[in-house]
CSV table of C-alpha atoms in Angstrom, one decimal:
chain,number,residue,atom,x,y,z
T,1,MET,CA,-48.5,-13.1,52.4
T,2,THR,CA,-47.7,-15.1,49.4
T,3,ASP,CA,-50.0,-14.0,46.6
T,4,LEU,CA,-52.2,-17.6,46.0
T,5,THR,CA,-53.7,-16.6,43.2
T,6,ASP,CA,-50.3,-15.8,41.2
T,7,ILE,CA,-49.2,-19.2,42.3
T,8,ALA,CA,-52.2,-21.0,41.3
T,9,THR,CA,-51.6,-19.4,37.9
T,10,ALA,CA,-48.2,-20.3,37.5
T,11,ARG,CA,-48.5,-24.2,38.7
T,12,ALA,CA,-51.6,-24.2,36.1
T,13,ARG,CA,-49.6,-22.7,33.2
T,14,PRO,CA,-45.8,-23.9,33.6
T,15,THR,CA,-43.5,-21.4,32.2
T,16,VAL,CA,-41.0,-22.1,29.8
T,17,ASP,CA,-37.2,-20.7,30.0
T,18,HIS,CA,-36.5,-18.2,27.2
T,19,PRO,CA,-34.2,-15.2,26.9
T,20,ALA,CA,-36.1,-12.2,28.5
T,21,HIS,CA,-36.1,-10.5,25.0
T,22,ARG,CA,-37.6,-13.3,23.4
T,23,ASP,CA,-40.0,-14.1,25.9
T,24,PRO,CA,-43.8,-13.5,25.1
T,25,ASN,CA,-44.6,-13.3,28.7
T,26,VAL,CA,-41.8,-10.8,29.4
T,27,LEU,CA,-42.6,-8.6,26.6
T,28,ARG,CA,-46.2,-8.5,27.5
T,29,TRP,CA,-45.0,-6.9,30.8
T,30,VAL,CA,-42.6,-4.6,28.7
T,31,ALA,CA,-45.2,-3.5,26.6
T,32,ALA,CA,-47.9,-2.8,29.6
T,33,TYR,CA,-44.6,-0.9,31.5
T,34,THR,CA,-43.7,1.0,28.2
T,35,THR,CA,-47.3,2.4,27.8
T,36,SER,CA,-47.8,3.3,31.5
T,37,MET,CA,-44.5,5.0,31.4
T,38,VAL,CA,-45.6,7.1,28.2
T,39,GLY,CA,-49.0,7.6,29.9
T,40,ASP,CA,-46.8,9.1,32.9
T,41,THR,CA,-44.9,11.6,31.0
T,42,VAL,CA,-48.2,13.0,29.3
T,43,PHE,CA,-49.8,12.9,32.7
T,44,TYR,CA,-46.9,15.4,33.7
T,45,LEU,CA,-46.8,17.4,30.7
T,46,ALA,CA,-50.6,18.0,30.9
T,47,LEU,CA,-50.8,18.8,34.5
T,48,SER,CA,-47.7,21.5,34.1
T,49,TRP,CA,-49.4,23.0,31.3
T,50,ALA,CA,-53.0,23.2,33.1
T,51,ALA,CA,-51.4,24.5,36.5
T,52,VAL,CA,-49.5,27.3,34.3
T,53,GLN,CA,-53.3,28.1,32.7
T,54,ASN,CA,-54.9,28.4,35.9
T,55,GLY,CA,-52.5,30.0,38.3
T,56,SER,CA,-49.4,32.0,38.8
T,57,PRO,CA,-46.1,30.3,38.1
T,58,ALA,CA,-45.3,29.7,41.5
T,59,GLU,CA,-48.6,28.1,42.3
T,60,ALA,CA,-47.9,26.2,38.9
T,61,GLY,CA,-44.6,24.9,40.7
T,62,ILE,CA,-46.5,23.8,43.9
T,63,VAL,CA,-49.2,21.8,41.8
T,64,THR,CA,-46.5,19.9,39.9
T,65,ALA,CA,-44.3,19.2,42.8
T,66,VAL,CA,-46.9,18.2,45.1
T,67,SER,CA,-47.1,14.5,44.1
T,68,ALA,CA,-43.5,14.0,45.2
T,69,VAL,CA,-44.8,14.6,48.6
T,70,PRO,CA,-47.2,11.3,49.2
T,71,ARG,CA,-44.9,9.4,47.2
T,72,ALA,CA,-41.9,10.0,49.3
T,73,LEU,CA,-43.7,9.4,52.4
T,74,LEU,CA,-45.8,6.5,51.4
T,75,MET,CA,-43.4,4.6,49.3
T,76,LEU,CA,-42.0,2.2,52.2
T,77,GLY,CA,-45.5,1.5,53.1
T,78,GLY,CA,-46.3,0.5,49.3
T,79,GLY,CA,-43.4,-1.8,49.4
T,80,VAL,CA,-45.0,-3.7,52.2
T,81,ILE,CA,-48.2,-3.7,50.3
T,82,ALA,CA,-46.8,-5.4,47.2
T,83,ASP,CA,-44.8,-8.0,49.1
T,84,ARG,CA,-48.0,-8.7,51.5
T,85,PHE,CA,-50.5,-9.0,48.6
T,86,GLY,CA,-48.4,-9.9,45.6
T,87,PRO,CA,-46.9,-7.4,43.1
T,88,ARG,CA,-49.3,-8.3,40.1
T,89,ARG,CA,-52.5,-7.8,41.7
T,90,VAL,CA,-51.1,-4.5,43.2
T,91,VAL,CA,-49.8,-3.3,40.1
T,92,ILE,CA,-52.7,-4.1,38.2
T,93,GLY,CA,-55.3,-2.3,40.8
T,94,SER,CA,-53.0,0.8,41.1
T,95,ASP,CA,-52.7,1.4,37.4
T,96,ALA,CA,-56.3,1.0,37.2
T,97,VAL,CA,-56.8,3.5,39.9
T,98,ARG,CA,-54.3,5.7,38.1
T,99,CYS,CA,-56.3,5.3,34.8
T,100,VAL,CA,-59.9,6.3,36.3
T,101,THR,CA,-58.8,9.0,38.1
T,102,VAL,CA,-57.0,10.7,35.1
T,103,LEU,CA,-60.1,10.1,32.9
T,104,ALA,CA,-62.5,11.2,35.3
T,105,VAL,CA,-60.4,14.7,35.7
T,106,ALA,CA,-60.3,14.8,31.9
T,107,ALA,CA,-64.1,14.7,31.7
T,108,VAL,CA,-64.4,17.3,34.6
T,109,LEU,CA,-62.0,19.6,32.5
T,110,PHE,CA,-63.8,19.1,29.2
T,111,ALA,CA,-67.2,20.2,31.0
T,112,THR,CA,-65.8,23.1,33.3
T,113,ASP,CA,-62.8,25.1,34.8
T,114,PRO,CA,-62.5,23.8,38.3
T,115,GLY,CA,-59.3,25.9,38.9
T,116,LEU,CA,-56.2,24.7,40.8
T,117,TRP,CA,-57.6,22.9,43.8
T,118,LEU,CA,-58.6,19.8,41.4
T,119,LEU,CA,-55.2,19.9,39.8
T,120,ALA,CA,-53.6,19.8,43.2
T,121,LEU,CA,-55.9,17.3,44.4
T,122,LEU,CA,-55.3,15.1,41.3
T,123,ALA,CA,-51.3,15.2,41.8
T,124,VAL,CA,-51.6,14.3,45.4
T,125,VAL,CA,-53.8,11.2,44.3
T,126,PHE,CA,-51.6,10.2,41.3
T,127,GLY,CA,-48.7,10.5,43.9
T,128,ALA,CA,-50.1,8.4,46.2
T,129,VAL,CA,-50.8,5.6,43.8
T,130,ASP,CA,-47.4,5.9,42.4
T,131,ALA,CA,-46.2,5.0,45.8
T,132,VAL,CA,-47.8,1.6,45.6
T,133,PHE,CA,-47.3,1.4,42.0
T,134,MET,CA,-43.6,1.7,41.8
T,135,PRO,CA,-42.4,-0.8,44.5
T,136,ALA,CA,-44.8,-3.6,42.9
T,137,VAL,CA,-43.6,-2.9,39.4
T,138,GLY,CA,-39.6,-3.4,40.7
T,139,ALA,CA,-40.8,-6.7,42.3
T,140,LEU,CA,-42.7,-8.2,39.5
T,141,PRO,CA,-39.6,-9.1,37.1
T,142,ALA,CA,-38.6,-11.9,39.5
T,143,ARG,CA,-42.2,-13.6,38.9
T,144,ILE,CA,-42.1,-13.3,35.4
T,145,THR,CA,-38.7,-15.1,34.3
T,146,GLY,CA,-35.8,-16.7,35.5
T,147,LYS,CA,-33.1,-15.3,37.7
T,148,ASP,CA,-30.5,-15.4,35.2
T,149,GLN,CA,-32.9,-13.1,32.9
T,150,LEU,CA,-33.1,-10.5,35.5
T,151,ALA,CA,-30.4,-8.4,34.3
T,152,ARG,CA,-31.5,-8.2,30.6
T,153,VAL,CA,-35.2,-7.2,32.2
T,154,GLN,CA,-33.7,-4.6,33.8
T,155,GLY,CA,-32.0,-3.4,30.5
T,156,MET,CA,-35.4,-3.5,28.7
T,157,ARG,CA,-37.1,-1.7,31.5
T,158,GLY,CA,-34.3,1.0,31.0
T,159,LEU,CA,-35.1,1.2,27.3
T,160,ALA,CA,-38.6,1.4,28.1
T,161,ILE,CA,-38.3,4.5,30.3
T,162,ARG,CA,-36.0,6.1,27.6
T,163,PHE,CA,-38.6,5.7,25.0
T,164,ALA,CA,-41.3,7.1,27.3
T,165,ALA,CA,-39.2,10.2,27.6
T,166,VAL,CA,-38.7,10.6,23.8
T,167,VAL,CA,-42.3,9.8,22.8
T,168,GLY,CA,-44.3,11.0,25.8
T,169,ALA,CA,-43.4,14.4,25.5
T,170,PRO,CA,-44.4,15.2,21.9
T,171,LEU,CA,-47.7,13.0,22.6
T,172,GLY,CA,-48.5,15.5,25.5
T,173,GLY,CA,-47.7,18.7,23.5
T,174,LEU,CA,-49.9,17.3,20.5
T,175,GLY,CA,-52.8,16.7,22.9
T,176,VAL,CA,-52.4,20.0,24.4
T,177,ALA,CA,-52.3,21.4,20.8
T,178,VAL,CA,-55.4,19.7,19.8
T,179,GLY,CA,-57.4,20.0,22.5
T,180,GLY,CA,-56.0,21.4,25.4
T,181,ALA,CA,-55.2,19.8,28.8
T,182,ALA,CA,-58.5,17.9,29.1
T,183,ALA,CA,-57.2,16.1,25.6
T,184,ALA,CA,-53.6,15.5,26.9
T,185,PHE,CA,-55.3,14.1,30.2
T,186,ALA,CA,-57.8,12.1,28.2
T,187,GLY,CA,-54.7,10.6,25.8
T,188,ALA,CA,-52.8,9.7,29.4
T,189,GLY,CA,-55.8,8.0,30.9
T,190,LEU,CA,-56.0,5.7,27.4
T,191,LEU,CA,-52.5,5.1,27.5
T,192,ILE,CA,-52.5,3.9,31.1
T,193,ALA,CA,-55.9,1.7,30.0
T,194,VAL,CA,-53.9,0.0,27.5
T,195,SER,CA,-51.5,-1.6,29.9
T,196,VAL,CA,-53.9,-2.8,32.5
T,197,PRO,CA,-55.2,-5.9,29.9
T,198,LEU,CA,-51.5,-6.6,29.1
T,199,LEU,CA,-50.7,-6.5,32.9
T,200,VAL,CA,-53.7,-9.0,33.6
T,201,SER,CA,-52.1,-11.3,30.9
T,202,VAL,CA,-48.9,-11.7,32.4
T,203,ARG,CA,-48.2,-15.1,33.9
T,204,MET,CA,-46.5,-15.1,37.3
T,205,ARG,CA,-44.0,-17.8,38.6
T,206,GLU,CA,-44.1,-19.4,42.0
T,207,LEU,CA,-42.0,-18.2,44.6
T,208,PRO,CA,-39.1,-20.6,45.9
T,209,ALA,CA,-40.4,-22.1,49.3
T,210,ASP,CA,-37.9,-20.6,51.3
T,211,ASP,CA,-38.9,-17.2,49.8
T,212,ALA,CA,-42.3,-17.7,50.3
T,213,SER,CA,-41.8,-18.6,53.8
T,214,ALA,CA,-40.3,-15.0,54.3
T,215,ALA,CA,-43.5,-13.7,53.4
T,216,ARG,CA,-45.4,-15.6,56.6
T,217,GLU,CA,-48.2,-13.2,57.9
T,218,THR,CA,-47.0,-10.5,60.5
T,219,THR,CA,-48.0,-7.0,60.9
T,220,ALA,CA,-47.6,-4.2,58.5
T,221,TRP,CA,-45.2,-2.4,60.9
T,222,ARG,CA,-43.0,-5.6,61.4
T,223,ASP,CA,-42.8,-6.0,57.6
T,224,LEU,CA,-41.8,-2.7,56.9
T,225,VAL,CA,-39.2,-2.8,59.8
T,226,GLY,CA,-38.0,-6.4,58.9
T,227,GLY,CA,-37.6,-5.1,54.9
T,228,LEU,CA,-35.5,-2.1,56.4
T,229,ARG,CA,-33.7,-4.8,58.5
T,230,TYR,CA,-33.0,-7.0,55.8
T,231,VAL,CA,-31.5,-4.3,53.2
T,232,ARG,CA,-29.2,-2.9,56.2
T,233,ARG,CA,-27.9,-6.2,56.9
T,234,HIS,CA,-27.5,-7.4,53.5
T,235,ARG,CA,-23.9,-7.4,52.5
T,236,VAL,CA,-24.4,-6.3,48.9
T,237,LEU,CA,-27.7,-4.3,49.2
T,238,GLY,CA,-26.7,-2.2,52.1
T,239,PRO,CA,-24.0,-0.6,50.7
T,240,LEU,CA,-25.3,-0.5,47.1
T,241,MET,CA,-28.2,1.7,48.5
T,242,VAL,CA,-25.6,4.2,49.9
T,243,ALA,CA,-23.7,4.3,47.0
T,244,ILE,CA,-27.0,4.9,44.8
T,245,ALA,CA,-27.9,7.7,47.3
T,246,LEU,CA,-24.3,9.5,46.6
T,247,GLY,CA,-24.5,8.9,42.8
T,248,ASP,CA,-28.0,10.4,42.6
T,249,LEU,CA,-27.3,13.1,45.3
T,250,GLY,CA,-24.2,14.5,42.9
T,251,PHE,CA,-26.2,13.6,39.5
T,252,VAL,CA,-29.5,14.8,39.6
T,253,GLY,CA,-28.8,18.5,40.4
T,254,PRO,CA,-26.1,19.2,37.8
T,255,LEU,CA,-27.9,17.4,35.0
T,256,ASN,CA,-31.2,19.2,35.8
T,257,VAL,CA,-31.1,22.7,37.1
T,258,GLY,CA,-27.4,23.0,36.9
T,259,LEU,CA,-27.5,22.1,33.0
T,260,THR,CA,-30.2,24.8,32.4
T,261,LEU,CA,-28.0,27.3,34.1
T,262,LEU,CA,-24.8,26.2,32.7
T,263,ALA,CA,-26.6,26.5,29.1
T,264,ASP,CA,-27.6,29.9,29.9
T,265,GLU,CA,-24.0,30.9,31.1
T,266,ARG,CA,-22.3,29.5,28.0
T,267,GLY,CA,-24.8,31.0,25.4
T,268,TRP,CA,-26.2,27.7,24.3
T,269,GLY,CA,-29.7,28.3,24.4
T,270,ALA,CA,-32.6,26.1,25.1
T,271,SER,CA,-31.9,24.4,21.8
T,272,GLY,CA,-28.2,23.6,22.8
T,273,MET,CA,-29.3,22.3,26.1
T,274,GLY,CA,-31.6,20.2,24.1
T,275,TRP,CA,-29.1,18.4,22.5
T,276,VAL,CA,-26.9,18.0,25.7
T,277,LEU,CA,-29.9,16.0,27.2
T,278,ALA,CA,-30.2,14.1,23.7
T,279,GLY,CA,-26.5,13.1,24.3
T,280,PHE,CA,-27.0,12.0,27.7
T,281,GLY,CA,-30.5,10.2,27.0
T,282,THR,CA,-28.4,8.4,23.8
T,283,GLY,CA,-25.6,7.3,26.1
T,284,ALA,CA,-28.1,5.6,28.7
T,285,GLY,CA,-30.2,4.2,26.0
T,286,VAL,CA,-26.6,2.4,24.8
T,287,ALA,CA,-26.3,1.2,28.3
T,288,ALA,CA,-29.7,-0.2,28.6
T,289,LEU,CA,-29.1,-2.0,25.2
T,290,LEU,CA,-26.0,-3.6,25.7
T,291,LEU,CA,-27.6,-5.1,29.1
T,292,THR,CA,-30.7,-6.4,27.3
T,293,VAL,CA,-28.5,-7.9,24.4
T,294,ARG,CA,-25.8,-9.2,26.4
T,295,GLY,CA,-28.1,-10.4,29.6
T,296,ARG,CA,-25.2,-10.7,31.8
T,297,VAL,CA,-21.9,-8.5,32.3
T,298,PRO,CA,-18.9,-10.3,34.4
T,299,ARG,CA,-18.0,-8.7,37.7
T,300,ALA,CA,-21.2,-6.8,38.0
T,301,GLY,CA,-20.5,-5.4,41.2
T,302,CYS,CA,-17.3,-3.8,40.0
T,303,VAL,CA,-18.8,-2.6,36.8
T,304,ALA,CA,-21.6,-0.7,38.8
T,305,ALA,CA,-19.1,0.8,41.2
T,306,GLY,CA,-16.2,1.3,38.5
T,307,ALA,CA,-18.3,2.7,35.8
T,308,LEU,CA,-19.7,5.7,38.1
T,309,VAL,CA,-16.2,7.0,38.9
T,310,PRO,CA,-15.2,8.1,35.6
T,311,GLY,CA,-18.9,8.8,34.7
T,312,ALA,CA,-18.8,11.3,38.0
T,313,ALA,CA,-15.3,12.7,36.4
T,314,ALA,CA,-17.2,13.3,33.1
T,315,ILE,CA,-19.9,15.5,35.0
T,316,GLY,CA,-16.9,17.5,36.4
T,317,VAL,CA,-15.4,18.1,32.9
T,318,LEU,CA,-19.0,19.2,31.4
T,319,PRO,CA,-18.7,22.7,32.4
T,320,HIS,CA,-15.1,23.3,30.7
T,321,ALA,CA,-16.4,21.9,27.5
T,322,PRO,CA,-14.9,24.2,24.8
T,323,GLY,CA,-18.0,24.2,22.6
T,324,LEU,CA,-21.5,22.9,22.3
T,325,PRO,CA,-20.3,19.6,20.3
T,326,VAL,CA,-17.7,18.7,22.9
T,327,ALA,CA,-20.3,19.3,25.8
T,328,VAL,CA,-23.0,16.6,23.9
T,329,GLY,CA,-20.2,14.5,23.5
T,330,THR,CA,-19.5,14.7,27.1
T,331,ALA,CA,-23.0,14.2,28.2
T,332,LEU,CA,-23.2,10.9,25.9
T,333,VAL,CA,-20.1,9.8,28.0
T,334,VAL,CA,-22.1,10.8,31.4
T,335,GLY,CA,-25.1,9.0,30.1
T,336,LEU,CA,-23.1,6.0,29.0
T,337,LEU,CA,-21.2,5.3,32.1
T,338,THR,CA,-23.7,6.4,34.9
T,339,GLY,CA,-26.8,4.5,32.8
T,340,LEU,CA,-24.3,1.5,33.0
T,341,SER,CA,-23.7,1.6,36.6
T,342,GLY,CA,-27.4,2.5,37.4
T,343,ALA,CA,-28.6,-0.5,35.3
T,344,MET,CA,-26.3,-2.7,36.9
T,345,CYS,CA,-27.0,-1.5,40.3
T,346,GLY,CA,-30.7,-2.1,39.3
T,347,ALA,CA,-29.9,-5.9,38.2
T,348,LEU,CA,-28.0,-6.1,41.4
T,349,LEU,CA,-30.7,-5.2,43.5
T,350,GLN,CA,-33.1,-7.5,41.4
T,351,THR,CA,-31.0,-10.3,41.7
T,352,GLN,CA,-29.3,-10.2,45.1
T,353,SER,CA,-32.7,-9.8,46.7
T,354,GLU,CA,-35.1,-12.7,48.0
T,355,PRO,CA,-38.2,-12.1,45.7
T,356,ALA,CA,-40.6,-12.0,49.2
T,357,TYR,CA,-38.7,-8.7,50.1
T,358,LEU,CA,-38.4,-7.0,46.5
T,359,GLY,CA,-41.3,-4.6,47.0
T,360,ARG,CA,-39.7,-3.4,50.0
T,361,VAL,CA,-36.1,-3.2,48.4
T,362,THR,CA,-37.4,-1.3,45.5
T,363,ALA,CA,-39.3,1.0,48.0
T,364,VAL,CA,-36.0,1.9,49.9
T,365,GLY,CA,-34.3,2.4,46.3
T,366,GLY,CA,-37.1,4.6,45.6
T,367,ILE,CA,-37.1,6.9,48.4
T,368,VAL,CA,-33.3,7.2,47.8
T,369,SER,CA,-33.6,8.5,44.4
T,370,LEU,CA,-36.9,10.4,44.5
T,371,GLY,CA,-36.6,11.4,48.2
T,372,VAL,CA,-32.9,12.3,48.8
T,373,ALA,CA,-31.5,13.1,45.3
T,374,PRO,CA,-34.0,15.8,44.5
T,375,LEU,CA,-32.8,17.8,47.3
T,376,SER,CA,-29.7,18.7,45.4
T,377,MET,CA,-31.7,20.8,42.8
T,378,PRO,CA,-32.2,23.9,44.9
T,379,LEU,CA,-28.9,23.7,46.5
T,380,SER,CA,-27.2,23.0,43.3
T,381,ALA,CA,-29.0,26.4,42.2
T,382,ALA,CA,-28.2,28.7,45.3
T,383,ALA,CA,-24.7,27.1,44.9
T,384,ILE,CA,-24.2,28.2,41.5
T,385,GLY,CA,-25.5,31.3,42.3
T,386,VAL,CA,-22.6,32.1,44.8
T,387,TRP,CA,-19.7,30.0,43.3
T,388,GLY,CA,-20.4,29.7,39.4
T,389,THR,CA,-21.2,26.2,37.5
T,390,GLY,CA,-17.6,24.9,37.6
T,391,PRO,CA,-16.9,24.4,41.1
T,392,VAL,CA,-20.6,23.2,42.0
T,393,PHE,CA,-20.2,20.7,39.1
T,394,ALA,CA,-16.8,19.6,40.6
T,395,ILE,CA,-18.4,19.1,44.2
T,396,SER,CA,-21.4,17.0,42.2
T,397,ALA,CA,-18.8,14.9,40.3
T,398,ALA,CA,-17.0,14.4,43.8
T,399,VAL,CA,-20.2,13.3,45.9
T,400,CYS,CA,-21.1,10.9,42.8
T,401,ALA,CA,-17.5,9.4,42.8
T,402,LEU,CA,-18.1,8.8,46.4
T,403,GLY,CA,-20.7,6.8,45.7
T,404,GLY,CA,-18.6,4.5,43.5
T,405,VAL,CA,-15.9,4.5,45.9
T,406,VAL,CA,-18.4,3.3,48.8
T,407,ALA,CA,-19.5,0.3,46.5
T,408,LEU,CA,-15.8,-0.5,45.8
T,409,ALA,CA,-15.0,-0.5,49.4
T,410,ALA,CA,-17.8,-3.0,50.3
T,411,PRO,CA,-16.2,-6.9,49.7
T,412,GLY,CA,-19.7,-7.7,49.0
T,413,VAL,CA,-20.5,-5.6,46.2
T,414,ARG,CA,-17.2,-6.2,44.6
T,415,ARG,CA,-17.6,-9.9,44.6
T,416,ALA,CA,-21.3,-9.6,43.4
T,417,GLU,CA,-22.1,-11.4,40.3
T,418,LEU,CA,-25.1,-11.6,38.1
T,419,PRO,CA,-26.4,-15.1,37.9
T,420,GLY,CA,-25.2,-17.1,34.7
């Protein structure tokens, strides 16, 4: 159903068109999203540390992984909730729940040592709320800025994610060093708390009439089925989802567990692996910055698909780098090209979807990335144990490149453009 509160707000306070990176309304949303993502990073570091301190390595692994289960299972339902009740109120509500939950656990840990069961429960609750939070976050940009600015917002969101990854880990480590896991959880909760009033201050735009009518009242099940049908039949979104699935499936394994095994095999050590990851992060950050500054890249569909193919080739080259500096440079190329492809795919999802379906479209993309792609990690590790890093990286690169080929083969994707 249409979020009547949001529409009333938009009518009462007409929006003025500005470039997204100069729009105070968009910047408040970016600030809220950034602080929430930094809080997430601190939270997961604190969860890992607390689990290691309270159980065996295997038990700690289960605790840290258990949040992914409700997130993957419930995300499609989260997309329905975001579209039915409006993403603004869903984001604010879910962020508030995450804040209260984490702060409550921090208080319990300050008072006593409850063991692994509380950590496992926290991970499940956090994952379940994330299943609602993430689709709603994806549906918000179309309601806070013009369609011609959505690509720029996607770039700003990518920069926020990179910033959270760089800043969150040291903050979490500092919290653990100063006051243990309880202090780190408290820090995560406070960071998420900062995002709530910022989100409340963000103004919403009114949906166009044709989009609002698409959100007419039906049952939740019909909304879910209708969203899946909408994605499958869409000339851009359908093939783009397949391309994203293949790209992530070929990308996640090598750049996570595969890189760890490669660094050990080549004698680079943990510091060398860190430099390679820094190269990748830098490249991806440059791609996000490019989209933020330019706002629009011509022939967006071709760029999204075409950048994936050479990016995949660079993944295949990585295990054959003659030394660490070359590996870092190769990782930078991987990050730049796959980051550009990912940012363009995200921008196309935003601009090609009707706003009334954006929660469900974001949910489908999240299932692809968070449900399908992680399957490649244990498979990559097992395959490297049998065949070594070179062949497995080559296979992963071929799968990733296939995603680009699928997208290029779809006329709708090839012709897709971002709004001018």
